[in-house]
Short mmCIF file of C-alpha atoms in Angstrom, two decimals:
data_model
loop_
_atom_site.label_atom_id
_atom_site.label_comp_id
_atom_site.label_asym_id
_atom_site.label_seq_id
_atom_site.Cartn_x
_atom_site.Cartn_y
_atom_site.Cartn_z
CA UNK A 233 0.13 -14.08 -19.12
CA UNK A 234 3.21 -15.59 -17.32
CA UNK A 235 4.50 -11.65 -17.67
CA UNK A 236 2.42 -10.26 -15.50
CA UNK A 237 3.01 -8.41 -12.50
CA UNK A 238 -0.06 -9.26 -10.81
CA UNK A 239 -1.27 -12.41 -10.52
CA UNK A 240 -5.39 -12.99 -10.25
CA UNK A 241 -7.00 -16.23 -9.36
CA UNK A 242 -10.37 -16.86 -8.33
CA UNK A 243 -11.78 -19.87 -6.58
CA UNK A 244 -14.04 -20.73 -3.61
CA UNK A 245 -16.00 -17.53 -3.80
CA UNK A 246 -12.49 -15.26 -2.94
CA UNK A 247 -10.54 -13.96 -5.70
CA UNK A 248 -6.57 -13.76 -4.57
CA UNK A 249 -4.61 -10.74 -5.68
CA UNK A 250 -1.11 -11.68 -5.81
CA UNK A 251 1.66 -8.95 -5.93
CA UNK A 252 3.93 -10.51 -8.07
CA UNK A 253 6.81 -8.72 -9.56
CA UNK A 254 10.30 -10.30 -7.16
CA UNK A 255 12.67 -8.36 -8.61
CA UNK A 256 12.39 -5.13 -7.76
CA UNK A 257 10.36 -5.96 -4.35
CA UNK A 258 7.24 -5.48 -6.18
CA UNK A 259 7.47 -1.85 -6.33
CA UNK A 260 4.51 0.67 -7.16
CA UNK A 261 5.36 1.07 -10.66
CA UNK A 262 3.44 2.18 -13.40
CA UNK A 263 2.48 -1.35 -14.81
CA UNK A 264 2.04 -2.74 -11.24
CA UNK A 265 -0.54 -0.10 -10.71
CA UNK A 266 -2.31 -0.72 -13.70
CA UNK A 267 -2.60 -3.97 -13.00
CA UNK A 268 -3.79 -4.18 -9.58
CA UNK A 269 -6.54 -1.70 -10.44
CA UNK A 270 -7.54 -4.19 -13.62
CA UNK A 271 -7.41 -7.32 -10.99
CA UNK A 272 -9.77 -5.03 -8.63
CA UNK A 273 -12.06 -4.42 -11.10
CA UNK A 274 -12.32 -7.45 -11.90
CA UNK A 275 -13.38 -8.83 -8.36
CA UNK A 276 -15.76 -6.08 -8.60
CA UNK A 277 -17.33 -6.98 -11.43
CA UNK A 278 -17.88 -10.90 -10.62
CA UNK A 279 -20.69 -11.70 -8.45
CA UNK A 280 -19.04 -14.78 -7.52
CA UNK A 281 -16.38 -13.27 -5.63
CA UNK A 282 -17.33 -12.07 -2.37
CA UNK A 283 -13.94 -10.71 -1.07
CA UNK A 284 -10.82 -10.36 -2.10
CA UNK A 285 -6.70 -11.74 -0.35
CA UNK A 286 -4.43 -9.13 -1.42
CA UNK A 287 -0.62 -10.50 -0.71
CA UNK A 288 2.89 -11.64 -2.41
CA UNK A 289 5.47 -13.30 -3.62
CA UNK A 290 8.93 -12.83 -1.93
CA UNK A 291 10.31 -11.59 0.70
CA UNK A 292 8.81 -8.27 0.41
CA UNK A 293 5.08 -7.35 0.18
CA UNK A 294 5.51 -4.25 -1.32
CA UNK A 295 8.70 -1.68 -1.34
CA UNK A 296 6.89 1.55 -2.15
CA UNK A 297 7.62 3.73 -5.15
CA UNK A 298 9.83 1.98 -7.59
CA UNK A 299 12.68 4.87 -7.32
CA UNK A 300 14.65 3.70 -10.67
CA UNK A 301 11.35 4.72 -12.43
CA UNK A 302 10.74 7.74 -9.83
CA UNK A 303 14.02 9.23 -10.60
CA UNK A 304 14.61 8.72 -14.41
CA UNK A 305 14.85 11.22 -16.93
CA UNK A 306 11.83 12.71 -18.35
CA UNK A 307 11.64 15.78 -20.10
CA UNK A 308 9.41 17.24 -18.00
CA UNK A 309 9.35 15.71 -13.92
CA UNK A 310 7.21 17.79 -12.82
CA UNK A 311 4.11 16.06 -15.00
CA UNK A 312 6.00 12.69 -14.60
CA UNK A 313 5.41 13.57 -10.71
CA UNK A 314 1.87 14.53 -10.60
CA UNK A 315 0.93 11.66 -12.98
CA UNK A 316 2.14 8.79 -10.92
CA UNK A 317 0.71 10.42 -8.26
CA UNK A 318 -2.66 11.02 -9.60
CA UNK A 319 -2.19 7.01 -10.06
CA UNK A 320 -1.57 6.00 -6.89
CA UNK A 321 -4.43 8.76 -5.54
CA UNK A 322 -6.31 6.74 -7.52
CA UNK A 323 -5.10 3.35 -6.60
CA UNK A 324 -5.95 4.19 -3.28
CA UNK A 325 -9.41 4.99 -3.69
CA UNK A 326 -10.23 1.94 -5.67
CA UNK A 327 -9.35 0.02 -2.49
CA UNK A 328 -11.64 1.62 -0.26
CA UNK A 329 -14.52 2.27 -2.97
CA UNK A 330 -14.96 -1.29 -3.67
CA UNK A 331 -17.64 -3.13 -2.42
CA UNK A 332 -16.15 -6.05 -1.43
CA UNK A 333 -13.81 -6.83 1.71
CA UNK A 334 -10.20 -6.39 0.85
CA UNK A 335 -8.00 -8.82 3.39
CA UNK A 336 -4.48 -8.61 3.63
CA UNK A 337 -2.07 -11.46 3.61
CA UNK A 338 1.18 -10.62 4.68
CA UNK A 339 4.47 -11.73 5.45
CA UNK A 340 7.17 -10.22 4.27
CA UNK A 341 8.71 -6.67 4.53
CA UNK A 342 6.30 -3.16 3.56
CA UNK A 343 7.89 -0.04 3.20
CA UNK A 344 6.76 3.42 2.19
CA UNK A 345 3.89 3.39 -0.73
CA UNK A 346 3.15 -0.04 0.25
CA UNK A 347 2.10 1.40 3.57
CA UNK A 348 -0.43 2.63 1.64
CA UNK A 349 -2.22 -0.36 0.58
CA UNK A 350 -1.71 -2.07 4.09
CA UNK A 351 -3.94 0.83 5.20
CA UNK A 352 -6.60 0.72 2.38
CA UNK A 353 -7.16 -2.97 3.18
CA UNK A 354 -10.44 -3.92 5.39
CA UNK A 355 -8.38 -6.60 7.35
CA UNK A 356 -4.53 -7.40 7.13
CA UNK A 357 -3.21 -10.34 8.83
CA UNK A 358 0.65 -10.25 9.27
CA UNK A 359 3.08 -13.00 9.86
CA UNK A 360 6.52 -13.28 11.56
CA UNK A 361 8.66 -12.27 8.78
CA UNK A 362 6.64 -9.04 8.14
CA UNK A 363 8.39 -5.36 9.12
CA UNK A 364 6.95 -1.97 8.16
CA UNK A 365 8.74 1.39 7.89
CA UNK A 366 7.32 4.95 6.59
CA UNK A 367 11.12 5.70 4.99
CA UNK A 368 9.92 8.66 2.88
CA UNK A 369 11.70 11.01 5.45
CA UNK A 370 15.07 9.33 5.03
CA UNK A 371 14.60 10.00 1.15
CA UNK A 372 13.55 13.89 1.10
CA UNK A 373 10.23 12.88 0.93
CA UNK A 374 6.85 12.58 3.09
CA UNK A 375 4.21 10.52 3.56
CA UNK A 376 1.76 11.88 1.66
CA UNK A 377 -1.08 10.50 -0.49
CA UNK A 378 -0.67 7.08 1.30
CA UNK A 379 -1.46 9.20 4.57
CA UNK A 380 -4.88 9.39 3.35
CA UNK A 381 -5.05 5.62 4.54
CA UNK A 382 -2.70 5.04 6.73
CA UNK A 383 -2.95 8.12 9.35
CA UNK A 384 -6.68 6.89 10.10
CA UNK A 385 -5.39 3.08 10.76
CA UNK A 386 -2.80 4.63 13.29
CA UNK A 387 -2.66 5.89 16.47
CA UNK A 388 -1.38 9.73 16.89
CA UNK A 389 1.78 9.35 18.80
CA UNK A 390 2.46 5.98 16.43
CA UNK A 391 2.18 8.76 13.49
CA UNK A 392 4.38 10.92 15.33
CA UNK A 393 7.16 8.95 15.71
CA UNK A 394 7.14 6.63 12.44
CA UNK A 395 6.69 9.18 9.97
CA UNK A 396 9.39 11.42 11.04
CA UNK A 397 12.16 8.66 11.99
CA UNK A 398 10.90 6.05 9.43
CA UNK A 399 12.33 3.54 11.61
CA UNK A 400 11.43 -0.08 11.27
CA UNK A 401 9.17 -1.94 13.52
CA UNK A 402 7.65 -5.60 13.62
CA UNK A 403 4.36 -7.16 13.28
CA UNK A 404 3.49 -7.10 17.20
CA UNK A 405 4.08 -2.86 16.81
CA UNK A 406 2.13 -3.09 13.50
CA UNK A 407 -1.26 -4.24 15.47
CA UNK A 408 -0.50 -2.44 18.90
CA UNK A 409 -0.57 0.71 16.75
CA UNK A 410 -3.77 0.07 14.57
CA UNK A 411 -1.67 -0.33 11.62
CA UNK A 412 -3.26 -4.31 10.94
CA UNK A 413 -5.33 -6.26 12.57
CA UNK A 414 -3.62 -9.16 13.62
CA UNK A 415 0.47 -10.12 13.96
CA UNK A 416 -0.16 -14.12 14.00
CA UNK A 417 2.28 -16.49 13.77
CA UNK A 418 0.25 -18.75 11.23
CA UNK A 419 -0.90 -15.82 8.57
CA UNK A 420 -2.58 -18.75 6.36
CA UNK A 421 -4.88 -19.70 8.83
CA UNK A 422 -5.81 -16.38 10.54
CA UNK A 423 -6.95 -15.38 6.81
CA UNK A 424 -8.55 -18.92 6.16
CA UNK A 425 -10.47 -17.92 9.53
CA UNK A 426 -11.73 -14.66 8.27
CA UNK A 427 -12.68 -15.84 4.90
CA UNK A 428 -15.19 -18.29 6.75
CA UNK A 429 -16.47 -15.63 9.05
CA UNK A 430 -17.28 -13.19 5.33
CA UNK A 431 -18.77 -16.60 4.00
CA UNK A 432 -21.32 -16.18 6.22
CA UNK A 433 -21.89 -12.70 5.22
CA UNK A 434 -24.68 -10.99 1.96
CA UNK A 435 -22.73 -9.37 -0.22
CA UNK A 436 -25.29 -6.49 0.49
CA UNK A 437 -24.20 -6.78 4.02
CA UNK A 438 -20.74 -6.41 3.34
CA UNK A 439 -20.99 -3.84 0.80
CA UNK A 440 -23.04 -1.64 3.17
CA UNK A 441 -21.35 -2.79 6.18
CA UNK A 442 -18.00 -1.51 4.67
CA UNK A 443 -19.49 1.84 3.34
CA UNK A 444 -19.37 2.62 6.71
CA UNK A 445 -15.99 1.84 7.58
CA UNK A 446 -14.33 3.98 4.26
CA UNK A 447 -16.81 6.90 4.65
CA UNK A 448 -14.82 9.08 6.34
CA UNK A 449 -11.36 8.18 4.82
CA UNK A 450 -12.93 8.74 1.55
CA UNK A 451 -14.10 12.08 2.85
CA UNK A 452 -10.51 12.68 3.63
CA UNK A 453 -9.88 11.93 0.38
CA UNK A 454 -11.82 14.80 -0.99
CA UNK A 455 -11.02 17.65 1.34
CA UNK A 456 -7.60 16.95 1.65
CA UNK A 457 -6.30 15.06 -1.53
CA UNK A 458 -5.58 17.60 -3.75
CA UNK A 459 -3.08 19.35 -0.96
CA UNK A 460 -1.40 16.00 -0.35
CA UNK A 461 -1.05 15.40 -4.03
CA UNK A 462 0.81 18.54 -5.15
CA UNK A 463 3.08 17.92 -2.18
CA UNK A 464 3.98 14.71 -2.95
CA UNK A 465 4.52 15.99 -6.77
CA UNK A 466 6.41 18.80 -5.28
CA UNK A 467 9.00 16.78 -3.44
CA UNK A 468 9.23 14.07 -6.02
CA UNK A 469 10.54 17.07 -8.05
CA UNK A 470 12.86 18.94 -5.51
CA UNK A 471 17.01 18.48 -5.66
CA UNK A 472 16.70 17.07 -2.15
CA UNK A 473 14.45 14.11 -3.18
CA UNK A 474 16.68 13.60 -6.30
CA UNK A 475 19.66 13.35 -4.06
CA UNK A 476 17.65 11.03 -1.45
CA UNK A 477 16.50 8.78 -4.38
CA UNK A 478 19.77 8.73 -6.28
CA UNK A 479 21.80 7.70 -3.00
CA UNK A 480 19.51 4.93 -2.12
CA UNK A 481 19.67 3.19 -5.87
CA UNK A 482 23.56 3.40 -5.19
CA UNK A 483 23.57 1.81 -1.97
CA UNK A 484 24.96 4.48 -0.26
CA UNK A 485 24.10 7.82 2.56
CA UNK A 486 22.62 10.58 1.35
CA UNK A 487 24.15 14.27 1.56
CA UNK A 488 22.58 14.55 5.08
CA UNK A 489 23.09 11.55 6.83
CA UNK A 490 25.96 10.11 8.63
CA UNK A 491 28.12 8.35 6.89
CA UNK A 492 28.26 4.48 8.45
#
């Protein structure tokens, strides 16, 4: 379907998940969501697909949340809140439950929820043009299901810093930090690389051999998921957020900050 917002091709033994949805950054929306969890179970359920390249179109990997359809009216935002984030709770888990490598492919710009799926990846190569940013502070906001995959990938003080300023930082930071794997200035051939390397590899073996990397994030997921969740549906609700939100869409500072 030439509509789609994620693209899924298969060939060689790798199936290629491509985020493709330009203009609006290929946001976490609804649809996007339901789509990447269709094109995951769909690598699951092949047995000629041995792992799976998760990357993009554009300039932008992934821009988080897609605010026009986080703030819009509902009758009720408090159930419009929990649901998309019982969805991306959701999302999340796929990644790491599936018993198949997930590599990134990156090179473009990640912000916020797509932090999220950087972190729920096995491997993530990232190229030149790549910057990352945990912005959910500068929007009334936190952090807070994709923490789940991102605050084990990171070092302590890195999580210190980045998700209270929600600065930006480059590739280089991205692996100093634990964030990826590798900054590289050729991201088609570190992933080429890789994809030889799991050739070589059972699918039992890498099945297994990744049960034991996700074990204890998924445990996270468990004892701490529900908390995270009715936070994040709790701030997705609040005035603040709504102000944070609404001044971004308009291009312009919100209540708090400076003006420019």
């Amino acid at each position: 379907m030439t509509d789609r917002v994620v693209r899924y091709e298969v060939a060689a033994g790798f199936a290629t998940v491509t985020l493709d949805s330009p203009h609006n950054r290929n946001a976490i929306s609804t649809r996007l969501v339901g789509e990447l969890r269709q094109a995951l179970a769909d690598a699951a359920a092949d047995p000629g697909v041995r792992a799976i390249v998760l990357t993009h179109t554009g300039g932008t990997f992934c821009a988080g949340a897609d605010l026009s359809e986080a703030s819009g009216v509902s009758e009720d935002p408090a159930t419009l809140a929990a649901q998309r984030t019982a969805s991306m709770t959701e999302l999340l888990r796929a990644f790491l439950e599936l018993p198949k490598p997930i590599v990134g492919r990156i090179d473009g710009h990640v912000r916020a929820g797509g932090m999220g799926l950087v972190g729920a990846c096995d491997m993530v190569a990232a190229g030149p043009s790549s910057t990352f940013a945990l912005t959910e502070s500068r929007l009334g906001l936190a952090a807070s299901i994709i923490s789940l995959t991102v605050l084990p990938r990171m070092t302590s003080r890195a999580a210190g810093r980045y998700f209270l300023t929600g600065e930006k930082f480059d590739s280089a930071t991205a692996e100093s930090i634990g964030l990826i794997t590798s900054a590289v200035p050729d991201v088609d051939a570190a992933v080429e690389a890789w994809l030889q390397e799991l050739a070589a590899a059972s699918p039992q073996g890498l099945a297994e051999s990744k049960r034991l990397t996700t074990t204890r994030m998924l445990a996270d997921f468990d004892r701490y998921g529900s908390d995270v969740a009715a936070q994040s549906a709790r701030l997705f609700g609040s005035a603040e957020a709504v102000e944070g939100m609404t001044a971004f869409l308009q291009r312009r500072p919100p209540s708090w900050a400076p003006a420019p």
